[in-house]
Amino acid sequence: MVKIGMMIGDRYEILEKIGTGGMSDVYKAKCHKLNRYVAVKVLKQEFSENENFVSKFRIEAQAAASLMHPNIVNVYDVGAENDIYYIVMELVEGITLKKYIERKARLSYKEAVSIAIQVSMGIEAAHNNHIIHRDIKPQNIIISREGKVKVTDFGIAKAATSNTITSNVMGSVHYTSPEQARGGYSDEKSDIYSLGITLFEMLTGRVPFNGETTVAIAIKHIQEEIVSPKEYVPEIPGSVEAIVLKCCQKSPDRRYQNMAEVIADLKQSLISPDEDFVVARDMDEEASTRTISEEEMAQIKRKARRQDAYEEQMRLSSQYTRPPQEEEYYEDEEYYEEDEYDGGDGRMEKVTVVLAILAGVVICSIILVLVGRIFGVMNRDDIGSKIDTSVEESSGVMQPEGTAPPPEGGSSVLTVHMVDVLGWDVEDAKKEMVRIGLVPEVTTVESDTYEKNKVISTDIAEGAEVEVNSTVVLTVSAGTEAKNVPDVTGLTYEEAYNKITAEGFLVNRLESYSATVEKGRVINQNPLGGEPAADGSSVTLSVSLGLEEGKVLMPNFIGGDRIAVEEWIHENGMILQSIGEEYSDIIAEGLVCYQNFSAGTSLDPGTPIVFKISLGRDPAAGITYKCNATIEAPTITEAPDYSSGSDVHVLLVTDAGKVLMDATTSSFPLPVNVYGITSQWGTITLTYTSTVNGVPESKSVQRRIEFVQE
């Protein structure tokens, strides 16, 4: 488990949690080796325990680490430590495109196209390295404070989808392509479709397909034609409309065939927005007869076999089963050997045998019941009680309604299927959650479309299988006359109670241990202070019980001596993992300059502790470098297709990750004068656009540069 203040990989100090998602939690951390801040994405425990998923996750993350582009959130490192699997990425200060759209309602076509161009350039760089994103959506696009647009989570979607991660975890169905919704093969053109949906949302402030369930939305992606964005925003230029519609064609062959084509048309739309230059692909002319290659034939056979097996499974099952995942088509693996596939007759024979057995079981059951009634051995009530008792005794625990008993010899964890409570009264929905074995948690938002106290959404999708006693968040309408909840965090419970009830709200009290909040004071609240809630609705307060019994509070040893450290470890039953040494500009020689858990962290006895003792100031710490140089345009040797006088994006970054120059120019040589550099080496990346067969392409060249000691 990751805790604030701990060290991962002997170099990344976890500072704070900055985000969470379906698969992972994201933390801000400091890399002590390169002295820079990074983002560390840590897999959640349920995925860390899946060895197959972890293996694929690491392979895909390592592939993504090979990508270096200004419009991609760069991956620096991938690692594992004590069952913690993590990815270290570039830390981008900014907001997601999703939040940016929500703030502005919708974007102007120029701003939307400009963002789409930068996103496309990042995706193109990945495609050129044979990496497909598979989860392009506004939530995975970050706009930095400097206005840079960066795409994140490259390669990770493949690992997730290839291991049957459920839809409520993996991505959003609002942006998925028809072929992904069908569980089929996906390639670069799937990313193009998702980019089109994202551009649609930027232009209109809404997604083109919506519905009450993820299945309903997926079916719309497959069956319904997309509505023109001009129907919502008539002033959208015709060329931009045509680009969106071409990106979002149902057939991949009718879309743009690569990102270079998309970028070319997007750039042209900024120059000639009302010009009709977007070319629709005529599949009737292109559908000439051709010979199928052996590789294509093998893929068709695999696909057909998997579909046949799936249809047979659907005939035998009385419950909905997930369709085959896309890995089954894009991986070069055989899922059915030739000698195992016995064709249609063999399958029908198996179906007939199974149906005959089921029919025999039903008939025998009827006969037993009739005989029992005739002889008074049992009645209907007896049958019901015996069934209930057998289920409870077999699992060893009481089961809520709707749960399935664990398989014989398998895990004893009980699961339940989420029911649809959208539009229900909140109290009825809470009772239903308790009835099926889930723990309801309510959050409220203002709404002019849902009546007050009606459920708007849930964080667990309908039909999803979850463990009993899992928490489900019900988002409930506060109506249009909501009031802001007072902020009571840090107050005593009595003070908080009086303040909240005075505003007309009810109070729910929860208690939890805290190493940092005094006993009896409020740790946090839901809804948060300042958020709207319906008059008379409940506010849940988490009240501190103080430090948990048996836990140990980590003191602050920074600046203290080694003897105090060793005494504390001995008195509290901790394990001294190591005491190292390192240079420090702040802490005097011989004193503690580092501890692997921050002061105030709650620890269990036996926790491994790492300390470091200061060696004083590093003799080489005062060495700095300067860069007084001129950057020349791409040479003929580096870039034969570069046209002199055209724009070039110049990025100069030190090996420590510090950006010294980030500019676009057509004038060379470009002077650079920077002082106080802490790294001796850096890299210059020159990105330019060349035209091949009439199609613009983005290309880059790199140069190493050595800085001069000051």
XYZ file of C-alpha atoms in Angstrom, residues 217-611:
395
model
C -24.457 3.714 -25.769
C -22.275 1.010 -27.328
C -25.180 -0.139 -29.523
C -25.654 3.441 -30.738
C -21.972 3.572 -31.754
C -22.511 0.410 -33.779
C -25.928 1.118 -35.334
C -26.766 4.844 -35.350
C -25.239 7.448 -37.658
C -23.622 10.399 -35.954
C -25.549 13.682 -35.946
C -23.818 16.620 -37.614
C -22.282 18.988 -35.032
C -23.818 21.876 -37.030
C -27.231 20.812 -35.742
C -26.133 21.972 -32.277
C -23.808 24.815 -33.323
C -24.798 26.139 -36.791
C -21.757 28.444 -37.079
C -19.304 25.518 -37.286
C -17.543 25.768 -40.700
C -18.378 23.147 -43.311
C -14.825 21.815 -43.513
C -14.673 21.165 -39.744
C -18.059 19.444 -39.891
C -16.800 17.228 -42.733
C -13.642 16.311 -40.784
C -15.703 15.213 -37.752
C -18.074 13.141 -39.890
C -15.218 11.471 -41.775
C -13.406 10.589 -38.544
C -16.611 9.082 -37.124
C -17.607 6.820 -40.016
C -18.866 3.392 -38.872
C -16.617 1.561 -41.315
C -12.889 2.030 -40.575
C -12.211 1.994 -44.319
C -14.346 5.125 -44.777
C -12.416 7.111 -42.179
C -9.065 8.829 -42.531
C -6.488 6.099 -43.001
C -3.744 7.706 -40.896
C -3.145 10.661 -38.619
C -1.155 12.526 -41.280
C -4.344 12.869 -43.357
C -6.246 14.142 -40.299
C -3.551 16.716 -39.472
C -3.429 17.961 -43.068
C -7.195 18.571 -43.202
C -7.284 20.142 -39.728
C -4.556 22.613 -40.705
C -6.319 23.369 -43.992
C -9.562 24.056 -42.094
C -7.826 26.869 -40.203
C -6.706 28.419 -43.500
C -9.878 27.821 -45.554
C -12.665 26.960 -43.107
C -15.490 27.186 -45.655
C -13.700 25.384 -48.487
C -14.946 21.924 -49.511
C -11.669 19.991 -49.507
C -12.444 16.951 -47.312
C -12.542 13.917 -49.607
C -15.003 11.153 -48.710
C -13.804 7.630 -49.464
C -15.943 5.850 -52.088
C -15.838 2.223 -51.014
C -17.735 1.018 -54.111
C -14.865 2.125 -56.319
C -12.237 0.794 -53.932
C -13.892 -2.577 -53.375
C -12.233 -4.307 -56.329
C -11.548 -8.027 -56.119
C -8.221 -8.956 -54.581
C -6.524 -12.074 -53.299
C -6.699 -12.722 -49.562
C -3.284 -13.275 -48.031
C -2.532 -16.256 -45.805
C -2.225 -13.950 -42.782
C -5.638 -12.386 -43.452
C -7.197 -15.824 -43.942
C -5.752 -17.019 -40.614
C -7.189 -13.965 -38.881
C -10.637 -14.583 -40.440
C -10.550 -18.199 -39.266
C -9.625 -17.196 -35.710
C -12.383 -14.617 -35.692
C -14.975 -17.061 -37.008
C -14.021 -19.742 -34.488
C -14.205 -17.301 -31.601
C -17.591 -15.987 -32.742
C -18.982 -19.525 -33.108
C -17.782 -20.421 -29.612
C -19.295 -17.237 -28.230
C -22.686 -17.919 -29.875
C -22.678 -21.439 -28.434
C -21.906 -20.059 -24.993
C -24.780 -17.587 -25.293
C -27.182 -20.397 -26.170
C -26.154 -22.355 -23.067
C -26.082 -19.467 -20.606
C -29.151 -17.874 -19.016
C -27.229 -14.756 -18.059
C -25.501 -12.090 -20.122
C -21.866 -12.957 -20.893
C -19.281 -10.456 -22.008
C -18.331 -10.700 -25.695
C -14.805 -11.763 -26.598
C -12.280 -9.045 -25.808
C -10.300 -7.379 -28.550
C -7.072 -9.123 -27.597
C -8.543 -12.223 -29.133
C -8.226 -10.561 -32.544
C -5.177 -8.347 -32.392
C -2.800 -10.764 -30.654
C -0.985 -13.305 -32.774
C -2.249 -16.230 -30.694
C -4.369 -19.237 -31.593
C -7.189 -19.713 -29.121
C -8.521 -22.920 -30.714
C -6.281 -25.639 -32.106
C -7.448 -27.365 -35.293
C -8.006 -30.742 -33.605
C -10.189 -29.111 -30.949
C -12.520 -27.416 -33.399
C -15.023 -30.006 -34.532
C -17.310 -27.835 -36.688
C -21.059 -27.256 -36.497
C -22.162 -30.887 -36.116
C -19.990 -31.460 -33.037
C -21.292 -28.335 -31.354
C -24.914 -29.223 -32.038
C -24.298 -32.673 -30.598
C -22.904 -31.114 -27.384
C -25.884 -28.756 -27.150
C -28.305 -31.650 -27.582
C -26.619 -33.672 -24.832
C -26.663 -30.734 -22.409
C -30.330 -29.969 -23.099
C -31.244 -33.620 -22.624
C -29.486 -33.694 -19.237
C -31.225 -30.499 -18.137
C -34.584 -31.879 -19.216
C -33.942 -35.063 -17.219
C -33.048 -33.074 -14.100
C -36.241 -31.008 -14.380
C -38.423 -34.094 -14.844
C -36.821 -35.863 -11.871
C -37.351 -32.787 -9.693
C -41.046 -32.654 -10.622
C -41.488 -36.348 -9.823
C -39.792 -35.941 -6.420
C -42.022 -33.000 -5.524
C -45.202 -34.882 -6.530
C -44.145 -37.966 -4.566
C -43.276 -35.809 -1.559
C -46.675 -34.153 -1.598
C -48.503 -37.426 -1.957
C -46.743 -38.975 1.033
C -46.575 -35.809 3.122
C -42.805 -35.991 3.263
C -42.289 -32.394 2.268
C -44.250 -29.302 1.289
C -43.358 -26.186 -0.606
C -42.244 -24.344 2.532
C -39.911 -27.192 3.451
C -38.316 -27.061 0.003
C -37.714 -23.340 0.251
C -36.236 -23.570 3.733
C -33.951 -26.456 2.772
C -32.642 -24.567 -0.266
C -31.992 -21.404 1.758
C -30.242 -23.337 4.525
C -28.056 -25.281 2.141
C -26.882 -22.121 0.429
C -26.042 -20.370 3.695
C -24.258 -23.362 5.181
C -22.251 -24.071 2.052
C -20.738 -20.593 2.009
C -20.413 -20.190 5.745
C -21.957 -16.680 5.653
C -25.363 -15.141 5.160
C -25.890 -14.036 1.569
C -27.789 -10.906 0.543
C -30.468 -11.282 -2.093
C -29.119 -11.496 -5.620
C -25.717 -12.870 -4.644
C -24.196 -15.956 -6.134
C -22.627 -18.637 -3.908
C -18.908 -19.159 -4.448
C -17.875 -22.005 -6.758
C -16.986 -25.280 -5.066
C -13.357 -25.279 -4.098
C -13.015 -21.618 -5.131
C -12.825 -18.313 -3.322
C -15.284 -17.616 -0.524
C -15.776 -14.016 -1.713
C -19.439 -13.291 -2.469
C -20.420 -11.055 -5.348
C -23.566 -9.248 -6.379
C -24.772 -7.723 -9.655
C -25.492 -3.994 -9.607
C -29.135 -3.102 -10.298
C -30.468 -0.058 -12.162
C -31.704 2.617 -9.723
C -31.526 5.649 -12.029
C -34.503 7.917 -11.442
C -35.358 6.251 -8.111
C -36.027 8.180 -4.926
C -32.784 8.259 -2.960
C -34.224 6.520 0.114
C -35.658 3.687 -1.995
C -32.330 3.376 -3.824
C -30.405 3.184 -0.538
C -32.718 0.439 0.738
C -32.243 -1.483 -2.506
C -28.451 -1.224 -2.212
C -28.586 -2.571 1.352
C -30.942 -5.355 0.270
C -28.524 -6.702 -2.343
C -25.502 -6.302 -0.051
C -23.904 -3.003 -1.091
C -23.089 0.056 1.018
C -24.710 3.230 -0.358
C -22.927 6.587 -0.246
C -24.805 9.682 -1.414
C -23.477 12.795 -3.113
C -25.738 15.573 -4.400
C -25.544 17.969 -7.346
C -27.796 20.679 -8.706
C -29.984 19.539 -11.587
C -32.746 21.130 -13.646
C -33.570 17.855 -15.429
C -34.022 15.496 -12.447
C -36.467 16.041 -9.612
C -35.117 16.708 -6.149
C -33.865 13.556 -4.328
C -33.859 11.445 -7.510
C -30.824 9.318 -8.406
C -28.979 10.760 -11.420
C -26.125 8.250 -11.719
C -24.086 5.590 -9.916
C -20.359 4.942 -9.985
C -20.968 1.210 -10.579
C -22.553 0.343 -13.916
C -25.785 -1.653 -14.074
C -25.040 -5.368 -14.297
C -21.457 -5.038 -13.056
C -20.357 -7.794 -10.677
C -18.857 -6.465 -7.435
C -18.003 -7.893 -4.030
C -20.610 -7.788 -1.287
C -20.164 -4.792 1.066
C -18.574 -2.714 -1.704
C -19.427 0.996 -1.583
C -21.607 2.419 -4.363
C -21.823 6.194 -4.790
C -25.309 7.465 -5.663
C -25.311 10.898 -7.297
C -28.627 12.512 -6.330
C -30.379 15.607 -7.641
C -30.570 18.556 -5.269
C -33.062 20.253 -7.552
C -32.629 23.844 -8.651
C -32.963 25.349 -5.166
C -29.904 23.794 -3.562
C -27.953 25.365 -0.716
C -24.212 25.288 -0.181
C -23.035 22.927 2.553
C -20.968 24.683 5.255
C -17.318 23.674 5.577
C -16.830 21.985 8.966
C -13.551 20.122 8.397
C -11.323 20.394 11.473
C -14.148 21.412 13.837
C -15.218 19.303 16.802
C -18.182 17.044 16.069
C -20.471 19.137 18.282
C -19.488 22.360 16.498
C -19.890 20.723 13.095
C -23.272 19.220 14.019
C -24.666 22.552 15.189
C -23.363 24.393 12.127
C -24.806 21.899 9.624
C -28.213 21.424 11.266
C -28.585 25.204 11.546
C -28.527 25.313 7.730
C -31.317 22.726 7.475
C -29.225 19.630 6.726
C -29.166 16.253 8.479
C -25.954 14.670 9.825
C -24.584 11.147 9.391
C -21.600 10.306 11.616
C -18.805 7.925 10.628
C -15.727 7.275 12.742
C -12.220 6.415 11.589
C -8.692 6.481 12.931
C -6.393 9.361 12.053
C -2.765 9.991 12.819
C -3.018 13.693 12.013
C -6.490 14.803 13.201
C -7.231 15.129 16.926
C -9.769 12.720 18.403
C -13.335 14.051 18.147
C -12.664 16.429 15.255
C -13.982 16.156 11.674
C -11.496 14.590 9.231
C -13.580 15.176 6.099
C -17.157 15.577 4.949
C -19.404 14.533 2.060
C -20.606 16.699 0.321
C -17.588 18.973 0.643
C -17.887 22.452 2.067
C -19.251 24.865 -0.526
C -20.891 22.149 -2.658
C -24.648 22.391 -3.334
C -27.074 19.988 -1.648
C -30.833 19.732 -1.261
C -32.411 21.254 1.820
C -32.975 18.455 4.332
C -30.435 16.093 2.740
C -27.737 14.328 4.755
C -24.126 15.403 5.218
C -21.765 12.586 6.204
C -19.016 13.528 8.662
C -15.949 11.368 9.214
C -14.894 11.918 12.835
C -11.425 11.080 14.150
C -10.884 8.365 16.742
C -7.295 9.482 17.081
C -4.328 7.224 16.462
C -5.341 3.575 16.059
C -4.345 1.303 18.930
C -1.179 -0.601 18.102
C -0.062 1.979 15.526
C 3.065 4.107 15.825
C 3.312 7.751 14.789
C 6.415 8.599 12.759
C 8.337 11.485 14.407
C 10.355 14.101 12.545
C 13.997 13.058 12.831
C 15.320 15.463 10.180
C 18.138 17.425 11.785
C 18.344 15.011 14.747
C 21.108 12.631 15.681
C 21.498 8.942 14.919
C 21.168 7.836 18.577
C 17.576 9.157 18.802
C 16.690 7.248 15.618
C 18.060 3.936 16.906
C 16.343 4.348 20.298
C 12.966 5.035 18.669
C 13.296 2.014 16.391
C 14.157 -0.248 19.350
C 11.365 1.086 21.611
C 8.619 0.814 18.973
C 9.495 -2.529 17.409
C 10.443 -1.147 14.001
C 12.920 -2.724 11.594
C 15.987 -0.692 10.681
C 16.293 -1.490 6.996
C 19.304 0.736 6.408
C 21.116 3.895 7.470
C 22.848 5.429 4.473
C 24.791 8.586 3.821
C 24.298 11.410 1.331
C 25.377 14.999 0.769
C 23.080 17.782 1.972
C 23.210 21.547 1.473
C 20.867 22.124 4.427
C 21.555 19.535 7.154
C 24.875 19.610 8.985
C 27.260 16.683 8.762
C 26.429 13.763 11.071
C 22.711 14.573 11.436
C 19.668 12.842 9.903
C 18.878 14.319 6.484
C 16.343 11.752 5.188
C 13.636 9.358 6.461
C 11.497 7.177 4.215
C 8.194 8.115 5.910
C 7.050 11.673 6.531
C 6.462 12.869 10.077
C 2.899 12.110 11.211
C 2.553 8.896 9.175
C 0.746 6.058 11.009
C 2.872 2.895 10.914
C 2.579 -0.717 12.034
C 5.268 -2.174 14.305
C 7.763 -4.065 12.169
C 7.682 -1.544 9.303
C 11.089 -1.286 7.546
C 12.604 2.151 8.158
C 15.316 3.850 6.103
C 17.391 6.792 7.352
